[in-house]
Coordinates of N, CA and C in Angstrom, one line a residue:
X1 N 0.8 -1.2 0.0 CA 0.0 0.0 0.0 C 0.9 1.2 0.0
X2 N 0.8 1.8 -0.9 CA 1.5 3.4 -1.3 C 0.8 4.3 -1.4
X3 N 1.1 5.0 -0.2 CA 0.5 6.5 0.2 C 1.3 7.4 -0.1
X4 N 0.4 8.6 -0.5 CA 1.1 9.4 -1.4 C 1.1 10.8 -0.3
X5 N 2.3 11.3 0.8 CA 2.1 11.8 1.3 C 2.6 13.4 1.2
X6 N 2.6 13.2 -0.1 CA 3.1 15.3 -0.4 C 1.5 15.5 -0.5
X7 N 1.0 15.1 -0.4 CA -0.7 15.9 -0.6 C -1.2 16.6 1.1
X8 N -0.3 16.3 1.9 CA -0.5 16.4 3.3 C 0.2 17.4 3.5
X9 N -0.3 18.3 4.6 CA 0.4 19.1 5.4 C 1.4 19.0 5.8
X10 N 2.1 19.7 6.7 CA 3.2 19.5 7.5 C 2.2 18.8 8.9
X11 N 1.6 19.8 9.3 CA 0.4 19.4 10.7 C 0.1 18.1 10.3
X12 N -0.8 18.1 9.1 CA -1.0 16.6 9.0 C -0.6 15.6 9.3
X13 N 0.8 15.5 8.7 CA 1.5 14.2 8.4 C 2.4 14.6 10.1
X14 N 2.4 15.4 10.8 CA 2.5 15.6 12.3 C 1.9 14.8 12.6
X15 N 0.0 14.7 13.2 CA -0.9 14.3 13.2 C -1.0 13.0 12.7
X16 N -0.9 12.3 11.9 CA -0.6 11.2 11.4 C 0.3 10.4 12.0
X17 N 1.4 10.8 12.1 CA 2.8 10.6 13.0 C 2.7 9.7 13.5
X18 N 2.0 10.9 14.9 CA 1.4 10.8 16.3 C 0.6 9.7 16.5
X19 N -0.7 9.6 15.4 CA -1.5 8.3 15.4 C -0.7 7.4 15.2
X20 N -0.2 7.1 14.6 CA 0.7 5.8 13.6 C 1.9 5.4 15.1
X21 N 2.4 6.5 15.9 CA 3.4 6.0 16.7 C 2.2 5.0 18.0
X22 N 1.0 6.4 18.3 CA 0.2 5.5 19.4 C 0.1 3.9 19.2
X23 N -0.2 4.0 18.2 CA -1.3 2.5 17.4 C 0.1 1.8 17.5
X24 N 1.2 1.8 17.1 CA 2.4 1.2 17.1 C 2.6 0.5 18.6
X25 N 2.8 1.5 19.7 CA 3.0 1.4 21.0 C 2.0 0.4 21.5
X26 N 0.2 0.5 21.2 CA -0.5 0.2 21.6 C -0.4 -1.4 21.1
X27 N 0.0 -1.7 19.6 CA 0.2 -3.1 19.9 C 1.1 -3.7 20.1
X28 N 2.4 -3.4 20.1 CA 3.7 -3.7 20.9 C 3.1 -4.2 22.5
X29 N 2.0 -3.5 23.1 CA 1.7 -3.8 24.5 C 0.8 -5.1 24.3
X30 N -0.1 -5.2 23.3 CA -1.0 -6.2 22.8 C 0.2 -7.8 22.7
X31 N 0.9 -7.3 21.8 CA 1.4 -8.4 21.4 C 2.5 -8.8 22.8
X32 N 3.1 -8.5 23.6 CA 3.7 -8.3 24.5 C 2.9 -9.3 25.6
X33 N 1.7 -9.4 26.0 CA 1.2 -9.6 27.0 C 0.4 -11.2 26.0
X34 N 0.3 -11.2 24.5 CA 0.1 -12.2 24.3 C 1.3 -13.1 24.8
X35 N 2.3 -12.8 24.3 CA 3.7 -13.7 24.5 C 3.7 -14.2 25.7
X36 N 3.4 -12.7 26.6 CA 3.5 -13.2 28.3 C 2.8 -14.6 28.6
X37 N 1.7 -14.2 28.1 CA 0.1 -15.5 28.6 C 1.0 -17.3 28.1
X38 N 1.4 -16.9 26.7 CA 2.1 -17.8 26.1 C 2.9 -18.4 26.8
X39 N 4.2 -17.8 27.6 CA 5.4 -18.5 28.4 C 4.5 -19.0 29.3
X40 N 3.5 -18.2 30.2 CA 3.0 -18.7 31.3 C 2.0 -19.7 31.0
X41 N 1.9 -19.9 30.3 CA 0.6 -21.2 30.1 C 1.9 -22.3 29.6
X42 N 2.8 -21.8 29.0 CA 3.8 -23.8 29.1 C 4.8 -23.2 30.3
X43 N 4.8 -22.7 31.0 CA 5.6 -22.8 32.2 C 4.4 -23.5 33.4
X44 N 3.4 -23.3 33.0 CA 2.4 -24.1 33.5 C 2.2 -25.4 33.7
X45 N 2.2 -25.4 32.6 CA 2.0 -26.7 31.3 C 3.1 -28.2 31.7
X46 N 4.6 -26.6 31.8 CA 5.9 -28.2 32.2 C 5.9 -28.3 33.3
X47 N 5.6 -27.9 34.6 CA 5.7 -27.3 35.9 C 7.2 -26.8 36.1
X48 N 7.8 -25.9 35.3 CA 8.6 -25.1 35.6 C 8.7 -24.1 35.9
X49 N 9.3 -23.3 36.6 CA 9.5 -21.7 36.8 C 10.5 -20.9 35.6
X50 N 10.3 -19.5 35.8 CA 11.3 -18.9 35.0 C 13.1 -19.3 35.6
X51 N 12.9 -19.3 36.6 CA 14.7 -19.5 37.5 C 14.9 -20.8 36.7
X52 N 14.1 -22.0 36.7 CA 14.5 -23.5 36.0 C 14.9 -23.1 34.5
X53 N 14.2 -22.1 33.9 CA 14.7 -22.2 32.6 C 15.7 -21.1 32.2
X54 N 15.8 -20.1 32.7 CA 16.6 -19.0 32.9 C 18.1 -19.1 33.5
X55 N 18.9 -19.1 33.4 CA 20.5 -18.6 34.5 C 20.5 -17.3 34.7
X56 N 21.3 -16.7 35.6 CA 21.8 -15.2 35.7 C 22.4 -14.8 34.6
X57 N 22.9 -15.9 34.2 CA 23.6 -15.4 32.9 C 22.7 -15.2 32.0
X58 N 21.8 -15.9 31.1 CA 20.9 -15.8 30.5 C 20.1 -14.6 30.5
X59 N 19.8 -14.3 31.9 CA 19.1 -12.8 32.3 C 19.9 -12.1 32.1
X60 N 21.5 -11.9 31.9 CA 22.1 -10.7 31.8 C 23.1 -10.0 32.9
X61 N 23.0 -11.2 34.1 CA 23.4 -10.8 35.4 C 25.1 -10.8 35.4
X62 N 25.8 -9.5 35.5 CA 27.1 -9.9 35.7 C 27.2 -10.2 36.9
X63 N 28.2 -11.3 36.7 CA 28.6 -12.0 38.0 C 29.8 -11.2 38.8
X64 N 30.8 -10.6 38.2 CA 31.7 -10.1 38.6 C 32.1 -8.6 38.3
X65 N 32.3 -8.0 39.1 CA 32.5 -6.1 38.7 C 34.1 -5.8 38.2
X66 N 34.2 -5.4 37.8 CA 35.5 -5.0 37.3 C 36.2 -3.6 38.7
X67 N 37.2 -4.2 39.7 CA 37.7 -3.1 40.6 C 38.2 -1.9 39.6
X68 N 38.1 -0.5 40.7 CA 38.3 0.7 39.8 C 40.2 0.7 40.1
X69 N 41.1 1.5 39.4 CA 42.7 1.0 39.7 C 43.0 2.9 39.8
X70 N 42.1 3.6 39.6 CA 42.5 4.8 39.7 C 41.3 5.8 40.3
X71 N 41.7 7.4 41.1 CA 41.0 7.8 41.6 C 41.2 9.0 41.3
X72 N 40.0 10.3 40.7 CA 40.7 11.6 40.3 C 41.2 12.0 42.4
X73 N 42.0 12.7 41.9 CA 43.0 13.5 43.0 C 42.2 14.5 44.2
X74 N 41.0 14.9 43.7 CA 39.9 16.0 44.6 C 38.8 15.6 44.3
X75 N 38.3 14.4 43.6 CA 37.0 13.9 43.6 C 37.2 12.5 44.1
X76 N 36.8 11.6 44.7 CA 36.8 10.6 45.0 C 36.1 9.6 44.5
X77 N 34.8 10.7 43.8 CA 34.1 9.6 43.9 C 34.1 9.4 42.2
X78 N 35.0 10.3 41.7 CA 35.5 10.0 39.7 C 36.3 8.9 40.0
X79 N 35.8 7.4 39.6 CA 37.1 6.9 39.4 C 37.0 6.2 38.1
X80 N 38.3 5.3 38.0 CA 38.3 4.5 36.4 C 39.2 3.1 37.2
X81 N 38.5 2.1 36.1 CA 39.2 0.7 36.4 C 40.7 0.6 35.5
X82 N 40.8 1.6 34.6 CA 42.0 1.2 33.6 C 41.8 0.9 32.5
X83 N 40.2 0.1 32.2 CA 39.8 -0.4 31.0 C 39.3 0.6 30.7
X84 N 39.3 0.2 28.8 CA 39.0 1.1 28.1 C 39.6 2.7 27.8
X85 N 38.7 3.6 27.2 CA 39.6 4.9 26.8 C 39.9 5.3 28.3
X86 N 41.0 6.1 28.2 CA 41.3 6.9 29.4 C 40.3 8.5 29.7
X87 N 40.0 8.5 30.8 CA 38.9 9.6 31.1 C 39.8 10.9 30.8
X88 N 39.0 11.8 30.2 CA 39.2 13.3 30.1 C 40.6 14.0 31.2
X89 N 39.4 13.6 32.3 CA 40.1 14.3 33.6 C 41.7 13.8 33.9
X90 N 41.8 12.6 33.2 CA 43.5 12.1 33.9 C 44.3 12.4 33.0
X91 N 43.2 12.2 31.4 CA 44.0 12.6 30.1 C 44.6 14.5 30.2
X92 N 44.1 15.2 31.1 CA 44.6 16.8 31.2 C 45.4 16.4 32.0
X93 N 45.1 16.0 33.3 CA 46.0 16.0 34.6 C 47.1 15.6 33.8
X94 N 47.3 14.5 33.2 CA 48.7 13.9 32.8 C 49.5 14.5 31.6
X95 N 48.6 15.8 31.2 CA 49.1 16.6 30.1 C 50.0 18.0 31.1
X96 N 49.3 17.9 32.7 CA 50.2 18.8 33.2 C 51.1 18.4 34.0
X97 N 51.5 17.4 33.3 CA 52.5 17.0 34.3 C 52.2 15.7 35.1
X98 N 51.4 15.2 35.4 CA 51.0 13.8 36.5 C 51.0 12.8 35.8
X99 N 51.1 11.7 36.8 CA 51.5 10.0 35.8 C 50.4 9.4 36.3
X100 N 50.4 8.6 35.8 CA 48.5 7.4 35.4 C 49.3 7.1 37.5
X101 N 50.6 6.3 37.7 CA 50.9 6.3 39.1 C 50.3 7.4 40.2
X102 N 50.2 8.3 39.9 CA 49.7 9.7 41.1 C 48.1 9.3 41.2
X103 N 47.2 8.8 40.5 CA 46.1 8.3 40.7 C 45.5 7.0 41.6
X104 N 46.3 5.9 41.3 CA 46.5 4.7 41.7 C 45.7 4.8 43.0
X105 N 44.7 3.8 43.3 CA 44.0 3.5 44.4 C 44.8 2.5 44.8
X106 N 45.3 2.8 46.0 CA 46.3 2.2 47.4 C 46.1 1.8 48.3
X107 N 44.5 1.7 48.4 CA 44.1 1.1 49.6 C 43.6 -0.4 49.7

């Protein structure tokens, strides 16, 4: 279906938009709560729970935090693990002079 939409306003095709995004959202929620009913009726069905078929991993759960290895100098609570790019703030400090070492959490 090809809709020919230079015949429309600016407002219009606003107005249009708007409807087109509701109706979108509204069955994204439709379809959403079908799937729901769906899991739950064969979670029913096998007598399982979501934990039996699920892991933390599965869910997304990091198991482990990555310690932070550096601390800005008058903020405490700016810190960085080392990974990845280096932050702004240490990238200046160490442009005037300071070593990635002057940062180092020591405790």
């Amino acid at each position: 279906m090809k809709i020919d939409y230079k015949k429309y306003s600016l407002l219009q095709l606003e107005g249009i938009l708007m409807e087109v995004s509701q109706e979108i959202e509204e069955r994204k929620k439709l379809e959403a709560e079908s799937i729901r009913q769906k899991i739950e009726n064969l979670l029913q069905e096998s007598g399982l729970s979501l934990d039996d078929v699920y892991t933390e991993k599965d869910m997304g759960v990091r198991s482990n935090k990555v310690p932070m290895k550096y601390r800005h100098p008058t903020d405490p609570s700016i810190q960085w693990s080392g990974r990845g790019k280096m932050p702004i703030w240490m990238r200046d400090l160490i442009e005037q002079g300071a070593t990635k070492d002057d940062f180092l959490i020591r405790d």
